[in-house]
CSV table of C-alpha atoms in Angstrom, one decimal:
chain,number,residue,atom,x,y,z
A,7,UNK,CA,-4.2,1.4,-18.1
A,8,UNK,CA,-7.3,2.4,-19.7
A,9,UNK,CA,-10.0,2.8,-16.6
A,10,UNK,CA,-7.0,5.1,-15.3
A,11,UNK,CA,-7.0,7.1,-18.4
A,12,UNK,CA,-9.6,8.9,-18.2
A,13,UNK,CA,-9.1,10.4,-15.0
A,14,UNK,CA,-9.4,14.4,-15.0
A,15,UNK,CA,-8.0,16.6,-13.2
A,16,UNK,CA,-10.1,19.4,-11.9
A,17,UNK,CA,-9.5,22.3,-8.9
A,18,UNK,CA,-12.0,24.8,-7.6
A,19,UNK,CA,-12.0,28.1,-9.2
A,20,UNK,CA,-13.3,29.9,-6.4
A,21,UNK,CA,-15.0,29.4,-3.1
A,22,UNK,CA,-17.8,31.6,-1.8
A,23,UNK,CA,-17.2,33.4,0.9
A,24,UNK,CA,-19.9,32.6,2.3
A,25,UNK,CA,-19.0,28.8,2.4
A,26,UNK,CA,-15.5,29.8,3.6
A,27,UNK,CA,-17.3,31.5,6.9
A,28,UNK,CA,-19.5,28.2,7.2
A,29,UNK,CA,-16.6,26.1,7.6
A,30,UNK,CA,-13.9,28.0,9.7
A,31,UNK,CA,-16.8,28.7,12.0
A,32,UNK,CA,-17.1,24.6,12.3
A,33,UNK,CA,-13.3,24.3,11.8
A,34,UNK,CA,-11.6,26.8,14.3
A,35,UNK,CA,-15.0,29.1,15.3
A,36,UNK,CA,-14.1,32.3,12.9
A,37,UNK,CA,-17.1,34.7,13.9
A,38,UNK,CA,-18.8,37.0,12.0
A,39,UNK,CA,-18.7,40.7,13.0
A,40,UNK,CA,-20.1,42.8,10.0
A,41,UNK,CA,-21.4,42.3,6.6
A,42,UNK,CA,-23.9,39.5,5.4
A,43,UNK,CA,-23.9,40.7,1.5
A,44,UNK,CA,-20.7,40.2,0.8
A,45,UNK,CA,-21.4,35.9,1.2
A,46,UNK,CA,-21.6,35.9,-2.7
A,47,UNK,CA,-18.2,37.5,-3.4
A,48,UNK,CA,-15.2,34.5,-4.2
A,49,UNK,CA,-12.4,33.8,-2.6
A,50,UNK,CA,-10.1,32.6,-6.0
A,51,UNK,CA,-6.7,32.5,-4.5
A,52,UNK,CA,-5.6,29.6,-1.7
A,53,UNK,CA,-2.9,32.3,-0.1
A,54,UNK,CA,-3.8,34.6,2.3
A,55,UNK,CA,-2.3,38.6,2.9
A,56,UNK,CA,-1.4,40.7,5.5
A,57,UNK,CA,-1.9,43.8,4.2
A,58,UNK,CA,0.2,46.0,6.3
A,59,UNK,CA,2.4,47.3,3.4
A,60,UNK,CA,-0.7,48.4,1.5
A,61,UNK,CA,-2.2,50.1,4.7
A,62,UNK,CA,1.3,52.0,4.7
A,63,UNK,CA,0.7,53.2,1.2
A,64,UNK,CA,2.6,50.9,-0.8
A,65,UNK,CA,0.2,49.5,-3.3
A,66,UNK,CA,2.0,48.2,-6.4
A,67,UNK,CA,2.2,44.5,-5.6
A,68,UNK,CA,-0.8,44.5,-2.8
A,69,UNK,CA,-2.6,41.0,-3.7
A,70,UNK,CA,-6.1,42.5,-3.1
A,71,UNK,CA,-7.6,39.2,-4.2
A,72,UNK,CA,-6.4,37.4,-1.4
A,73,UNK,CA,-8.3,36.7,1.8
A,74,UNK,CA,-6.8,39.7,4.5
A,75,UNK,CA,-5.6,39.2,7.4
A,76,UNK,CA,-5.3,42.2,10.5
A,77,UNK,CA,-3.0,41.2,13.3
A,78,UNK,CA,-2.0,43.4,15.9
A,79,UNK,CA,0.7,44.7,13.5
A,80,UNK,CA,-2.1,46.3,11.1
A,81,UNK,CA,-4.0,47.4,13.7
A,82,UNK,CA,-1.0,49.1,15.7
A,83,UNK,CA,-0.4,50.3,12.6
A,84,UNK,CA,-3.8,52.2,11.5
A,85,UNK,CA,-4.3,53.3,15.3
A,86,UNK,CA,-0.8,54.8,15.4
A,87,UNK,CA,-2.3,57.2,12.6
A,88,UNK,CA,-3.5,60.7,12.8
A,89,UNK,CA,-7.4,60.4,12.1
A,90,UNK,CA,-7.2,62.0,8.9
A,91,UNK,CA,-4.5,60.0,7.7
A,92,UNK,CA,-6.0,56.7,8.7
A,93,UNK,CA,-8.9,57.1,7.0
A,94,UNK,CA,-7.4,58.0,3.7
A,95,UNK,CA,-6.0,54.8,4.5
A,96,UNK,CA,-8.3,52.7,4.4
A,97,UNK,CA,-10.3,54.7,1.6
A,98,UNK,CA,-7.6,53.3,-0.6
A,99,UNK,CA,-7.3,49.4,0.9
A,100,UNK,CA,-11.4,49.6,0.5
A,101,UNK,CA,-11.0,50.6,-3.0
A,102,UNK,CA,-10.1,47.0,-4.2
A,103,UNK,CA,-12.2,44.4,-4.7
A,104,UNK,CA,-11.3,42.5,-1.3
A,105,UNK,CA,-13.3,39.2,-0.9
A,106,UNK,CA,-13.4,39.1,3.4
A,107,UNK,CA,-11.2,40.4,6.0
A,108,UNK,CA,-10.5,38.5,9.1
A,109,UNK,CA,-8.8,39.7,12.7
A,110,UNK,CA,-6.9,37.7,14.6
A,111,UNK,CA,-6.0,37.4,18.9
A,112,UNK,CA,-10.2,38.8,19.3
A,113,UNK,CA,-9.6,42.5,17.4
A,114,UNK,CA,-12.9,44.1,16.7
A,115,UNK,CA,-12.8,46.7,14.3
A,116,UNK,CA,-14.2,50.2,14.7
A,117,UNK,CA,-17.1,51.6,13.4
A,118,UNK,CA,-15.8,54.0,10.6
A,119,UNK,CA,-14.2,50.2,9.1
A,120,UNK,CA,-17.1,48.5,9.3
A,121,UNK,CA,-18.7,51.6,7.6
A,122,UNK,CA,-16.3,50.9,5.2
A,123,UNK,CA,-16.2,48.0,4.9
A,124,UNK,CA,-20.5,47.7,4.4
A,125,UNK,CA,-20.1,50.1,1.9
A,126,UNK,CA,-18.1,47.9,-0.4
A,127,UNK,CA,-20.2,44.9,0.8
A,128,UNK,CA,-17.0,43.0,2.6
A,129,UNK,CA,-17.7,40.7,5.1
A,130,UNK,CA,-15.6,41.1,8.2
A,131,UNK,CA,-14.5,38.2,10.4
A,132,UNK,CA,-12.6,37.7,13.4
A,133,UNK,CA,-10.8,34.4,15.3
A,134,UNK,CA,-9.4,34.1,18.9
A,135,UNK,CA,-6.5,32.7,17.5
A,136,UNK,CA,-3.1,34.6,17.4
A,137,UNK,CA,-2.2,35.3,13.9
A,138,UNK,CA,0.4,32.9,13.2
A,139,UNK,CA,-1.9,30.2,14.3
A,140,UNK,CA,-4.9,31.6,12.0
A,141,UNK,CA,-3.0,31.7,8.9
A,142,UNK,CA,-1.5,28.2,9.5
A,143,UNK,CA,-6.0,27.3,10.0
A,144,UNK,CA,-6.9,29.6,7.2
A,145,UNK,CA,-3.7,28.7,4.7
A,146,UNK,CA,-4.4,24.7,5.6
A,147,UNK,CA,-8.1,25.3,4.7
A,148,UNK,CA,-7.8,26.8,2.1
A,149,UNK,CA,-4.9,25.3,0.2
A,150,UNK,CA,-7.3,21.9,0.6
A,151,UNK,CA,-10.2,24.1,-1.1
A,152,UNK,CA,-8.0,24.7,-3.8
A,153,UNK,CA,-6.1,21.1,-3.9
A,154,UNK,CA,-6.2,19.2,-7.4
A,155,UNK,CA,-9.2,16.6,-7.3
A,156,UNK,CA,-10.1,13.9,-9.7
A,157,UNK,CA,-12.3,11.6,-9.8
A,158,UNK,CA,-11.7,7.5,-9.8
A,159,UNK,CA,-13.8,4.6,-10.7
A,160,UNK,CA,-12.8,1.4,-8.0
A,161,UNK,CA,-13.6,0.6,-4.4
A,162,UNK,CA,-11.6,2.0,-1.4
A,163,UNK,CA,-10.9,0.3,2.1
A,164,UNK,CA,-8.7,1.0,4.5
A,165,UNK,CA,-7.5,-2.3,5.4
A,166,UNK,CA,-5.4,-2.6,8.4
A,167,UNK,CA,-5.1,1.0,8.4
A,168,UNK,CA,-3.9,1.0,5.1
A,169,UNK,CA,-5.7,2.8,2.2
A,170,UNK,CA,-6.2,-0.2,0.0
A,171,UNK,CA,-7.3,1.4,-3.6
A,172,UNK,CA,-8.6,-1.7,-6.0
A,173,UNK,CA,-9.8,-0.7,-9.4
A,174,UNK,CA,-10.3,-2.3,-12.8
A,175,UNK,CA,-13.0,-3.0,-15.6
A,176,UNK,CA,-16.9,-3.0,-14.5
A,177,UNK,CA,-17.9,-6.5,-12.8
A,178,UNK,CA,-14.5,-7.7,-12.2
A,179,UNK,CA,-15.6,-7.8,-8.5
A,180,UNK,CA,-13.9,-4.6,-6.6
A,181,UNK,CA,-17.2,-3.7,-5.0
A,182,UNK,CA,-17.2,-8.1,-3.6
A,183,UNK,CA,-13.5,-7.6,-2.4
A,184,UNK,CA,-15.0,-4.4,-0.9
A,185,UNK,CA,-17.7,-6.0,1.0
A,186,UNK,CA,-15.6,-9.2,1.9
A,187,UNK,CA,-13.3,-7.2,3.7
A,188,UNK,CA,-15.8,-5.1,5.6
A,189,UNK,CA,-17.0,-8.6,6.9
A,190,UNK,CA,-13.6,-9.3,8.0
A,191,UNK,CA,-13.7,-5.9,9.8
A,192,UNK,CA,-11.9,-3.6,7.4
A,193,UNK,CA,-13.4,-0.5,7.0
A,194,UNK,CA,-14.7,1.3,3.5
A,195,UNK,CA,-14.0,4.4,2.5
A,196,UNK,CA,-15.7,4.9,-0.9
A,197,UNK,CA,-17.2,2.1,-3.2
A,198,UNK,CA,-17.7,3.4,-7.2
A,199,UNK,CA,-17.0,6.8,-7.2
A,200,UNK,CA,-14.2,8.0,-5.2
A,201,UNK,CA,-12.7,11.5,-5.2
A,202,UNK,CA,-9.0,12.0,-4.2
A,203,UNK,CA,-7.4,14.9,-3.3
A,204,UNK,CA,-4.0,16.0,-3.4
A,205,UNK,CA,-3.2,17.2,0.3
A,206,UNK,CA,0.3,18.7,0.4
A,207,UNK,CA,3.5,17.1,-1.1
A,208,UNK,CA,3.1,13.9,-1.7
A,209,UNK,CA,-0.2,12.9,0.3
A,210,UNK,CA,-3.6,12.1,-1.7
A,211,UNK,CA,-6.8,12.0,0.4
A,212,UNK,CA,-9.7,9.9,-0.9
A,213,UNK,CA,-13.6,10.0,-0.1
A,214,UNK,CA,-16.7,9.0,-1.3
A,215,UNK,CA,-19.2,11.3,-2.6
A,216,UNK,CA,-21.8,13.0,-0.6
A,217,UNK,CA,-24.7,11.3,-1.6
A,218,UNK,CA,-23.6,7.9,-2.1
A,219,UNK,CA,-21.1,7.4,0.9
A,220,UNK,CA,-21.0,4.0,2.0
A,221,UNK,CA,-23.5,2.3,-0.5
A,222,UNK,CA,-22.5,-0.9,-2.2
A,223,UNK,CA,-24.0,-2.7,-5.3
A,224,UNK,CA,-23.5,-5.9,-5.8
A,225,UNK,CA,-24.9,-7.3,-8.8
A,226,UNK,CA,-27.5,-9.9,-8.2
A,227,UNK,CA,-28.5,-8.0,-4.7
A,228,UNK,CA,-28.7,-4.3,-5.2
A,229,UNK,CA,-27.9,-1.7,-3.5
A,230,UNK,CA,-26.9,-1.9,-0.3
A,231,UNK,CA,-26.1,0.5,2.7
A,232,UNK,CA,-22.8,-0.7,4.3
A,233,UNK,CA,-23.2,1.6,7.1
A,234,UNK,CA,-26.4,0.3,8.4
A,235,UNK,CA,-26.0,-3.4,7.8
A,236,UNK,CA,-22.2,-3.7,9.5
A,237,UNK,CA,-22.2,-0.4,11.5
A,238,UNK,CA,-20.0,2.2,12.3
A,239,UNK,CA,-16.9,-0.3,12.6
A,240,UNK,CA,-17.2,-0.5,9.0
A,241,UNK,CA,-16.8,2.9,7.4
A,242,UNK,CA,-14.4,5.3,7.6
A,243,UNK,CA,-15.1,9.2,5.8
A,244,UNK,CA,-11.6,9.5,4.5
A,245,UNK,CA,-8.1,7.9,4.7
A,246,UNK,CA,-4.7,8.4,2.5
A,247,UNK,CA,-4.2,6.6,-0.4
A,248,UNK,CA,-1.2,4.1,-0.1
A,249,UNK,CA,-1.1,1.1,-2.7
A,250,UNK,CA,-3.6,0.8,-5.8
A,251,UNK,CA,-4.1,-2.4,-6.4
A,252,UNK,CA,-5.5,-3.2,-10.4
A,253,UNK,CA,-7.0,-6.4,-10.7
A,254,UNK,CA,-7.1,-7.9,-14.1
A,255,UNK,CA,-8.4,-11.1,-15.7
A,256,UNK,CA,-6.1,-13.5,-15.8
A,257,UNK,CA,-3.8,-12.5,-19.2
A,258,UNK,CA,-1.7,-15.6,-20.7
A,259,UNK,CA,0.7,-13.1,-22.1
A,260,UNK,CA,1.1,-11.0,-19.4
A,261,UNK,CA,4.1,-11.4,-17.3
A,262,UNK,CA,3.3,-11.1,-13.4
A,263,UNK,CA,5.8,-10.4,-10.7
A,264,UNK,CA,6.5,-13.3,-8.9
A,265,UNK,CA,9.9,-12.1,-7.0
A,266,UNK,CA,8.4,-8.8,-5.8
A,267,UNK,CA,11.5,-7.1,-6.7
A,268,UNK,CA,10.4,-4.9,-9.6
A,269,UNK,CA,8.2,-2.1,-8.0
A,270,UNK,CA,5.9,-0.4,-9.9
A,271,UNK,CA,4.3,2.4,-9.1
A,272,UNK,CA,1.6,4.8,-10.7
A,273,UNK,CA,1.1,8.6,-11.4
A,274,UNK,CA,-2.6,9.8,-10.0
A,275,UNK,CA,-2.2,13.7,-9.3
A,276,UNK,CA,1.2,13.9,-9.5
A,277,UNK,CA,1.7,11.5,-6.9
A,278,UNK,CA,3.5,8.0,-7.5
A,279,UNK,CA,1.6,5.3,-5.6
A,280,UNK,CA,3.3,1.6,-5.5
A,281,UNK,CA,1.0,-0.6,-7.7
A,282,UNK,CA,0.2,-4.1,-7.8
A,283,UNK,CA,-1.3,-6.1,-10.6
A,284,UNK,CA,-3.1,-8.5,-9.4
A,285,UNK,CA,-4.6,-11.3,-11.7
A,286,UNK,CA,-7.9,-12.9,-11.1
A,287,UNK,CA,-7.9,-16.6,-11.3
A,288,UNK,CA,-10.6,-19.3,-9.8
A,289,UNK,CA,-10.0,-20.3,-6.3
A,290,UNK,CA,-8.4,-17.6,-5.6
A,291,UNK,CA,-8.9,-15.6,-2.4
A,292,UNK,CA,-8.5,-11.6,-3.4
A,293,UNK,CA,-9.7,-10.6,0.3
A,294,UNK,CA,-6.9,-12.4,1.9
A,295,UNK,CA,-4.1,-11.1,-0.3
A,296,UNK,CA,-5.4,-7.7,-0.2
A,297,UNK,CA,-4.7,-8.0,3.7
A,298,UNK,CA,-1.1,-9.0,3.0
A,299,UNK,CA,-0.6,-6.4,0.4
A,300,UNK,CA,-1.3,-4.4,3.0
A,301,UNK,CA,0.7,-5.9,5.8
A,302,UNK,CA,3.5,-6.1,3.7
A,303,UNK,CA,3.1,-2.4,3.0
A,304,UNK,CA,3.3,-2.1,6.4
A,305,UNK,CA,6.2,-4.4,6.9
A,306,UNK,CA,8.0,-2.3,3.9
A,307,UNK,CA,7.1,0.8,5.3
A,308,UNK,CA,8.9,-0.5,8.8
A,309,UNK,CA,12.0,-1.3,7.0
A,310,UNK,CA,11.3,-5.1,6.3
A,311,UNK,CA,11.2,-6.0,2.6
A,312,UNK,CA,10.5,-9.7,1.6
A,313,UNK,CA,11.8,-9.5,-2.0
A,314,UNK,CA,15.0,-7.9,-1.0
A,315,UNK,CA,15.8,-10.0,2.1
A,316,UNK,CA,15.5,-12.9,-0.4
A,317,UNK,CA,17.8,-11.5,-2.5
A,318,UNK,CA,20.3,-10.8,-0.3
A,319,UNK,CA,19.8,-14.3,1.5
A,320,UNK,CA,20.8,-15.9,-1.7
A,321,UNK,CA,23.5,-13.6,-2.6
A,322,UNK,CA,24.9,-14.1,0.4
A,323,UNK,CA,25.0,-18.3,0.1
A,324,UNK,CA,26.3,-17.9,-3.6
A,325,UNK,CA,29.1,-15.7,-2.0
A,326,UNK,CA,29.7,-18.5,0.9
A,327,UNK,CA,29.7,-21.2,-2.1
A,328,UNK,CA,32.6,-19.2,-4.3
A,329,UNK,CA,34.7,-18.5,-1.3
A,330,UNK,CA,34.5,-21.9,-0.1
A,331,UNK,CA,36.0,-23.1,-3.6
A,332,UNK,CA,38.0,-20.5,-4.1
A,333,UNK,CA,40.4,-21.7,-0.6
A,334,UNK,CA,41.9,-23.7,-3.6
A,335,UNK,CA,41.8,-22.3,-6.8
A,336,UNK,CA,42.7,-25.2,-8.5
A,337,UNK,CA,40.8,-28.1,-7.8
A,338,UNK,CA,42.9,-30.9,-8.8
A,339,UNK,CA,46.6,-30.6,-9.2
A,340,UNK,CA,48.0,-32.6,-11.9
A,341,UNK,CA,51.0,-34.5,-11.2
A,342,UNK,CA,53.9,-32.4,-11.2
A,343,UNK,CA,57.3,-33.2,-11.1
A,344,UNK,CA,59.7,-30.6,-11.4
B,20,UNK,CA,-13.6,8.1,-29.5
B,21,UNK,CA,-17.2,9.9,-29.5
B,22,UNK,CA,-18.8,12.6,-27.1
B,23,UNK,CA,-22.7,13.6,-27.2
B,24,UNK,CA,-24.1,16.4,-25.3
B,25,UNK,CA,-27.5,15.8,-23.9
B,26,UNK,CA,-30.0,17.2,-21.4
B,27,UNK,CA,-32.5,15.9,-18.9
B,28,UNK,CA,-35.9,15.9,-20.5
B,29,UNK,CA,-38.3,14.2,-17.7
B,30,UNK,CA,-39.4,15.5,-15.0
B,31,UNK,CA,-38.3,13.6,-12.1
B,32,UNK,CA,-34.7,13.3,-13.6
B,33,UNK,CA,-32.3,10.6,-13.7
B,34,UNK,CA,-33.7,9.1,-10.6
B,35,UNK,CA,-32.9,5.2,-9.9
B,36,UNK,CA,-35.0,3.5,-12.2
B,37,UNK,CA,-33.5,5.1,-15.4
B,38,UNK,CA,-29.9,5.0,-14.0
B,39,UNK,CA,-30.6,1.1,-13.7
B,40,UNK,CA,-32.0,1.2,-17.7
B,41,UNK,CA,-28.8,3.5,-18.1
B,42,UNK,CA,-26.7,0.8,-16.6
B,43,UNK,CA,-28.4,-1.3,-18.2
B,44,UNK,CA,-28.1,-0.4,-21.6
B,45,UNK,CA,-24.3,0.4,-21.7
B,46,UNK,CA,-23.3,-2.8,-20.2
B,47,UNK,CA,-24.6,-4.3,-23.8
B,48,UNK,CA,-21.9,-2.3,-25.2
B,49,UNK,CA,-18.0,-3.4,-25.1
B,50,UNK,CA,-16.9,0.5,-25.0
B,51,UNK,CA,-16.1,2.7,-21.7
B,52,UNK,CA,-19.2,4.8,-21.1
B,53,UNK,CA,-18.5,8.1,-19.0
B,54,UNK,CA,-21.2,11.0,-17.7
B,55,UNK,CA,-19.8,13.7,-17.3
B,56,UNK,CA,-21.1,16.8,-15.5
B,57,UNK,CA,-18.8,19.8,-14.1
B,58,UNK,CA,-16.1,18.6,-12.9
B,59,UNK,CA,-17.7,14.8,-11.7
B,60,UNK,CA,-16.7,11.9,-14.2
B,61,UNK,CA,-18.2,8.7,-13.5
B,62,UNK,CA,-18.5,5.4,-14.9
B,63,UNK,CA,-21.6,4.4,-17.2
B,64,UNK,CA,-21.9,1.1,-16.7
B,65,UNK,CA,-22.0,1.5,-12.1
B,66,UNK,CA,-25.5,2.1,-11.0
B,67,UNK,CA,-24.0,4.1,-8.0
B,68,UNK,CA,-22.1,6.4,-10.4
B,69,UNK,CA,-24.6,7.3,-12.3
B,70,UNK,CA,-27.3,7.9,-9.4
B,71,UNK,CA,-24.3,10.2,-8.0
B,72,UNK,CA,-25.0,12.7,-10.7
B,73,UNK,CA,-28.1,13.0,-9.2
B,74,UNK,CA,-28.8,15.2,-12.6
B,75,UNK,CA,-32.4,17.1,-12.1
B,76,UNK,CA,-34.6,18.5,-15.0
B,77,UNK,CA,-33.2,20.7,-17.5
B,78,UNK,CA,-29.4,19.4,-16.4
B,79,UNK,CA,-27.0,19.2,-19.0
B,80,UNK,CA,-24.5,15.9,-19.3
B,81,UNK,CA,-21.6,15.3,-21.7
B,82,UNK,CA,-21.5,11.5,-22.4
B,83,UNK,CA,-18.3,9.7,-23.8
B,84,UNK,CA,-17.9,6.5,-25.8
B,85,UNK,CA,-15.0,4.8,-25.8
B,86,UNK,CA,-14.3,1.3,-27.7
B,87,UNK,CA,-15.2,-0.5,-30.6
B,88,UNK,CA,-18.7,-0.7,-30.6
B,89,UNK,CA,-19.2,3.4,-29.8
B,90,UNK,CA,-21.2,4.6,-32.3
B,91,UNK,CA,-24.1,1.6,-31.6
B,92,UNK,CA,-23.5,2.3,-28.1
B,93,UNK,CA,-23.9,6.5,-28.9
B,94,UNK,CA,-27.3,6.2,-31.0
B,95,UNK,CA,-28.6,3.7,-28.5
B,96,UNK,CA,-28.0,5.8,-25.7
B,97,UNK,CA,-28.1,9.4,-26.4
B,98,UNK,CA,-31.7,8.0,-28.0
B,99,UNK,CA,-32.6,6.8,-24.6
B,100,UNK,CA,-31.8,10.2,-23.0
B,101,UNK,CA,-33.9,12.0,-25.8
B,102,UNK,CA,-36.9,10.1,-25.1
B,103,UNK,CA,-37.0,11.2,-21.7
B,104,UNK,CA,-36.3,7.8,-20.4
B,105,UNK,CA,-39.6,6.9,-21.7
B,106,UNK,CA,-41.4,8.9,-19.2
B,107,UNK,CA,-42.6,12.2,-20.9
């Protein structure tokens, strides 16, 4: 499918960390305790380390790179040392390039760390949360920072709380099936330019783009600004992408489903979506069968399949028919006299 | 398939009434137009796409032409960039 071709796939290289401080203090209110110039340094891993073995003295495999984590465990463990000892400790940890550390359950470090710390310009954060809970925050964060992105020509709307993605050649009319559903009180994600995201196994997130979020153009009017015109009711910032649906103009030699029964499915991110085709004729009415593709996602998705109930509805009477002949094999004996 | 490199010559940048021109222009053309710039690839011929870029003085885009007509549709376009969109 050629407007699906050219879809490249692109993930961050590295996040700063001072835009990693900006949004786990929004996300889960990670505070800052030392250190402003260390913003610039980049955070180019989506794991995270608790560096307790390299505190110990075991360096070999210590993933320095990695955003650090001190939980009571580290911090038992550097208080449990002999002064001397402690601070030939952390000579060593501070001797790699470490992009930020961060305590968990409220730890403050002391001041011969943060001296430390400063010196190598490493900004120093720390969370109320217990550590398991801030590495499941700062893993989820992260791991989204780092997710495969791409980005996708078509119009997205969650339609029945479905994420209905329609795309196909310029001025076939996805932005007009956008807008016609908004008026029937869908909601739209992205129209034009949407971004998806691969979020975990299996799940891809999509959004419009900062700038243009919830603008329309539809040709012969403009742009338009969804958002002001329909109101909150009709956006949405994000929602999963379920079922692309590629509309097409109407191909003589095409064949179309018309059972239902042969799924097809495309590859965006690694994911598999279900697809439909959906071939654009006059008179007819996109809008409503974009609401039953999504219902009957939803039917599908709560164990009711059309297609297959059909087929085993007539499977079933063809069975009935054969068995109801087959009480007699033979349907008309001969005369015969033995 | 053909890809052109250009950059942003005017001052006030690809604001909205060159990305209409833009739009403009490459819907003459049967072959898939893409800007590209970092990681963002968007369609040519969608006025919101391009006005996404939001591509200021001095930016750097690679273009892509894809389809029969390319090279018409290359000369035409990358021409339009290099005269500033006709407002240096």
């Amino acid at each position: 499918m050629n407007f699906l071709n050219n879809i490249q796939e692109f993930t961050k290289e590295y996040i700063e960390v001072g835009e990693f401080y900006e949004n786990c203090r929004c996300l889960f209110g990670l505070e800052l305790i030392a250190e402003n110039d260390g913003f610039s340094k980049k955070i180019r891993e989506g794991s995270i380390h608790r560096p307790g073995l390299a505190l110990a003295g075991f360096l070999d495999l210590f993933t320095y790179n990695r955003v650090q984590i001190f939980g009571n465990t580290e911090i038992k463990f550097l208080h449990s040392l002999p002064d001397e000892k402690r601070i030939q400790s952390l000579k060593k940890f501070f001797e790699y390039d470490i992009p930020c550390i961060v305590f968990s359950n409220d730890h403050t470090p002391n001041e011969k760390f943060i001296d430390f710390a400063r010196e190598r310009k490493v900004s120093i954060f720390k969370s109320k949360h217990a550590t398991t809970k801030l590495i499941y925050f700062l893993s989820d964060f992260l791991d989204d920072q780092f997710a495969p992105q791409c980005s996708i020509h078509g119009s997205f709307v969650d339609v029945y709380g479905v994420g209905l993605l329609f795309v196909g050649i310029s001025g076939i009319g996805k932005s007009e099936i956008a807008l016609d559903l908004v008026e029937r009180g869908h909601r739209l994600v992205a129209d034009d330019l949407i971004i998806a995201t691969r979020k975990g196994e299996g799940v891809l997130m999509g959004t419009g783009s900062k700038i243009m979020k919830h603008f329309l153009e539809i040709r012969g009017l403009g742009l338009l600004n969804v958002e002001k015109i329909f109101g909150i009711r009709a956006i949405r910032y994000q929602k999963r992408i379920e079922v692309v649906v590629v509309l097409e103009v109407w191909d003589e030699n095409k064949d179309y489903t018309r059972t239902g029964l042969d799924k097809q499915t495309i590859n965006i991110l690694g994911i598999e979506l279900p697809m439909v085709i959906l071939p654009i004729l006059p008179g007819k009415n996109v809008t409503v069968i974009a609401e039953v593709i999504a219902l009957n996602y939803l039917l599908k998705h709560y164990g009711y399949d059309a297609a297959e109930d059909m087929q085993e509805r007539i499977k079933q009477q063809i069975q009935e028919k054969t068995e109801k002949r087959d009480k007699r094999i033979v349907s008309y004996f001969e005369h015969d006299f033995e | 398939m053909i890809e052109k490199e250009v950059t942003i010559l005017n001052r006030a940048g690809l604001h909205t009434r060159p990305a209409a021109t833009l739009v403009k222009l490459a819907s003459k053309f049967k072959s898939d137009f893409y800007l590209m710039q970092d990681n963002l690839v968007v369609n040519g011929k969608s006025i919101i796409g391009v006005m996404t870029l939001c591509a200021e003085q001095g930016s750097k885009l690679k273009l892509r032409f894809d389809g029969e007509d390319e090279e018409e549709a290359a000369k035409e376009i990358v021409d339009y960039f290099n005269r500033g969109f006709d407002e240096l």
